[in-house]
CSV table of C-alpha atoms in Angstrom, one decimal:
chain,number,residue,atom,x,y,z
A,275,UNK,CA,148.3,117.0,222.4
A,276,UNK,CA,149.9,119.7,220.3
A,277,UNK,CA,148.1,120.5,217.0
A,278,UNK,CA,150.1,122.4,214.4
A,279,UNK,CA,147.8,125.0,212.9
A,280,UNK,CA,150.2,126.2,210.3
A,281,UNK,CA,149.6,123.1,208.1
A,282,UNK,CA,146.5,123.2,206.0
A,283,UNK,CA,144.4,120.1,206.0
A,284,UNK,CA,144.5,118.3,202.7
A,285,UNK,CA,141.2,118.0,200.8
A,286,UNK,CA,140.0,114.7,199.7
A,287,UNK,CA,139.1,114.7,196.0
A,288,UNK,CA,135.4,114.4,195.3
A,289,UNK,CA,134.3,111.3,193.4
A,290,UNK,CA,133.7,111.9,189.7
A,291,UNK,CA,130.1,111.4,188.7
A,292,UNK,CA,129.7,109.2,185.7
A,293,UNK,CA,127.0,110.2,183.3
A,294,UNK,CA,124.8,107.3,182.5
A,295,UNK,CA,122.2,107.3,179.8
A,296,UNK,CA,118.7,107.8,181.1
A,297,UNK,CA,116.0,105.4,180.5
A,298,UNK,CA,113.4,106.3,177.9
A,299,UNK,CA,110.5,108.1,179.6
A,300,UNK,CA,107.3,107.6,177.5
A,301,UNK,CA,105.7,110.7,178.9
A,302,UNK,CA,108.6,112.9,177.7
A,303,UNK,CA,108.4,111.7,174.0
A,304,UNK,CA,105.3,112.1,172.0
A,305,UNK,CA,106.4,109.4,169.4
A,306,UNK,CA,108.3,106.3,170.3
A,307,UNK,CA,109.8,105.0,167.1
A,308,UNK,CA,109.2,101.3,167.9
A,309,UNK,CA,105.6,101.8,168.8
A,310,UNK,CA,105.1,104.2,165.8
A,311,UNK,CA,106.5,101.5,163.5
A,312,UNK,CA,104.2,98.9,165.0
A,313,UNK,CA,101.2,101.2,164.6
A,314,UNK,CA,102.1,101.7,160.9
A,315,UNK,CA,102.4,98.0,160.4
A,316,UNK,CA,99.0,97.5,162.0
A,317,UNK,CA,97.5,100.2,159.7
A,318,UNK,CA,99.0,98.6,156.6
A,319,UNK,CA,97.3,95.3,157.5
A,320,UNK,CA,93.8,96.5,158.4
A,321,UNK,CA,93.8,100.1,157.1
A,322,UNK,CA,92.3,101.6,160.3
A,323,UNK,CA,93.9,104.6,161.8
A,324,UNK,CA,94.3,104.3,165.5
A,325,UNK,CA,94.3,107.1,168.0
A,326,UNK,CA,98.0,106.5,168.6
A,327,UNK,CA,98.9,106.8,164.9
A,328,UNK,CA,96.8,109.9,164.4
A,329,UNK,CA,98.3,111.4,167.6
A,330,UNK,CA,101.8,110.7,166.3
A,331,UNK,CA,101.2,112.4,163.0
A,332,UNK,CA,99.5,115.3,164.8
A,333,UNK,CA,102.4,115.5,167.3
A,334,UNK,CA,105.0,115.5,164.7
A,335,UNK,CA,103.4,118.4,162.8
A,336,UNK,CA,102.7,120.5,166.0
A,337,UNK,CA,106.1,120.0,167.5
A,338,UNK,CA,107.8,120.8,164.3
A,339,UNK,CA,105.9,124.1,164.2
A,340,UNK,CA,107.8,125.2,167.3
A,341,UNK,CA,111.2,124.7,165.6
A,342,UNK,CA,112.9,128.1,165.4
A,343,UNK,CA,112.7,128.2,161.6
A,344,UNK,CA,108.8,128.1,161.7
A,345,UNK,CA,107.9,129.7,165.1
A,346,UNK,CA,106.9,133.2,164.0
A,347,UNK,CA,104.8,132.6,160.9
A,348,UNK,CA,101.2,133.9,161.1
A,349,UNK,CA,99.9,131.0,159.0
A,350,UNK,CA,101.4,128.3,161.3
A,351,UNK,CA,98.0,126.5,161.5
A,352,UNK,CA,97.9,126.2,157.7
A,353,UNK,CA,101.4,124.7,157.8
A,354,UNK,CA,100.4,122.2,160.4
A,355,UNK,CA,97.3,121.2,158.4
A,356,UNK,CA,99.3,120.8,155.2
A,357,UNK,CA,101.8,118.6,157.0
A,358,UNK,CA,99.1,116.4,158.5
A,359,UNK,CA,97.5,116.0,155.1
A,360,UNK,CA,100.8,115.1,153.4
A,361,UNK,CA,101.8,112.6,156.1
A,362,UNK,CA,98.4,110.9,156.0
A,363,UNK,CA,98.5,110.7,152.2
A,364,UNK,CA,102.0,109.1,152.4
A,365,UNK,CA,100.6,106.7,155.0
A,366,UNK,CA,97.5,105.9,152.9
A,367,UNK,CA,99.7,105.2,149.8
A,368,UNK,CA,102.0,103.0,152.0
A,369,UNK,CA,105.1,105.0,151.1
A,370,UNK,CA,107.0,104.0,154.2
A,371,UNK,CA,108.6,100.6,154.0
A,372,UNK,CA,108.0,98.9,157.3
A,373,UNK,CA,110.5,96.1,156.6
A,374,UNK,CA,113.4,98.5,156.3
A,375,UNK,CA,115.6,99.6,159.2
A,376,UNK,CA,114.6,103.3,158.7
A,377,UNK,CA,113.1,105.3,161.5
A,378,UNK,CA,109.4,106.2,160.7
A,379,UNK,CA,109.7,109.3,162.9
A,380,UNK,CA,112.4,110.8,160.7
A,381,UNK,CA,110.6,109.8,157.6
A,382,UNK,CA,107.4,111.5,158.5
A,383,UNK,CA,109.2,114.5,160.0
A,384,UNK,CA,110.9,115.0,156.7
A,385,UNK,CA,107.5,115.0,155.0
A,386,UNK,CA,106.2,117.6,157.5
A,387,UNK,CA,109.3,119.7,157.0
A,388,UNK,CA,108.8,119.8,153.2
A,389,UNK,CA,105.1,120.6,153.7
A,390,UNK,CA,106.0,123.5,155.9
A,391,UNK,CA,108.6,124.8,153.3
A,392,UNK,CA,106.0,124.5,150.5
A,393,UNK,CA,103.4,126.5,152.5
A,394,UNK,CA,106.0,129.2,153.1
A,395,UNK,CA,106.7,129.3,149.4
A,396,UNK,CA,103.0,129.5,148.5
A,397,UNK,CA,102.4,132.3,151.0
A,398,UNK,CA,105.5,134.3,149.8
A,399,UNK,CA,104.2,133.9,146.2
A,400,UNK,CA,100.7,135.1,147.3
A,401,UNK,CA,102.2,138.1,149.1
A,402,UNK,CA,104.4,139.0,146.2
A,403,UNK,CA,101.3,138.9,143.9
A,404,UNK,CA,99.4,141.0,146.3
A,405,UNK,CA,102.1,143.7,146.5
A,406,UNK,CA,102.5,143.7,142.7
A,407,UNK,CA,98.7,144.3,142.4
A,408,UNK,CA,98.7,147.1,145.0
A,409,UNK,CA,101.6,148.8,143.2
A,410,UNK,CA,99.8,148.5,139.8
A,411,UNK,CA,96.6,150.0,141.3
A,412,UNK,CA,98.6,152.8,142.9
A,413,UNK,CA,100.4,153.6,139.6
A,414,UNK,CA,97.0,153.6,137.8
A,415,UNK,CA,95.7,156.1,140.3
A,416,UNK,CA,98.8,158.3,139.8
A,417,UNK,CA,98.5,158.3,136.1
A,418,UNK,CA,94.7,158.5,135.8
A,419,UNK,CA,93.2,161.5,133.9
A,420,UNK,CA,90.2,162.1,136.1
A,421,UNK,CA,91.3,165.6,137.0
A,422,UNK,CA,93.1,164.7,140.2
A,423,UNK,CA,96.8,164.9,140.7
A,424,UNK,CA,98.1,162.7,143.5
A,425,UNK,CA,101.3,163.7,145.1
A,426,UNK,CA,103.3,161.2,147.0
A,427,UNK,CA,103.3,162.1,150.7
A,428,UNK,CA,106.3,163.7,152.2
A,429,UNK,CA,107.3,163.0,155.7
A,430,UNK,CA,108.3,166.3,157.4
A,431,UNK,CA,108.5,166.2,161.2
A,432,UNK,CA,106.8,162.8,161.2
A,433,UNK,CA,103.6,164.2,159.9
A,434,UNK,CA,102.1,162.6,156.8
A,435,UNK,CA,100.4,165.2,154.6
A,436,UNK,CA,98.4,163.8,151.7
A,437,UNK,CA,97.9,166.5,149.1
A,438,UNK,CA,95.0,166.2,146.7
A,439,UNK,CA,95.2,169.0,144.2
A,440,UNK,CA,92.3,169.5,141.7
A,441,UNK,CA,93.0,171.1,138.3
């Protein structure tokens, strides 16, 4: 038997993998829209908040707080609390129409999103007021006539020298 080594063996093509949609894994998702809608329907009938319904509202608010737009705020707990209150008040007033084809998850996520934005606006307004107050007090100290002259510190060589000159 004589084998010709100069010819390269041909490669058989690999079979193409077909991507198939995965089945819904209930452990992966914290809110399943069909079950969430059923829990809302049950709440509208007997007005008792179940653990699942409360967990859904809590999960929506907490998971939204990890969105990149909201991750680094120091008052994130306040944002979560505001979102839960707003979602519960919408639930209590029966704002979501169960008979519609709309997804309750997106509806309550939008409520939480708006609550987060409103908290950020409130905190920014509070911080702006605080800065304005501090500047006003600093200006009053600079212009006061109590015999002290305050000179704004000069940063030479990274050393802050505060000069307090008495008249």
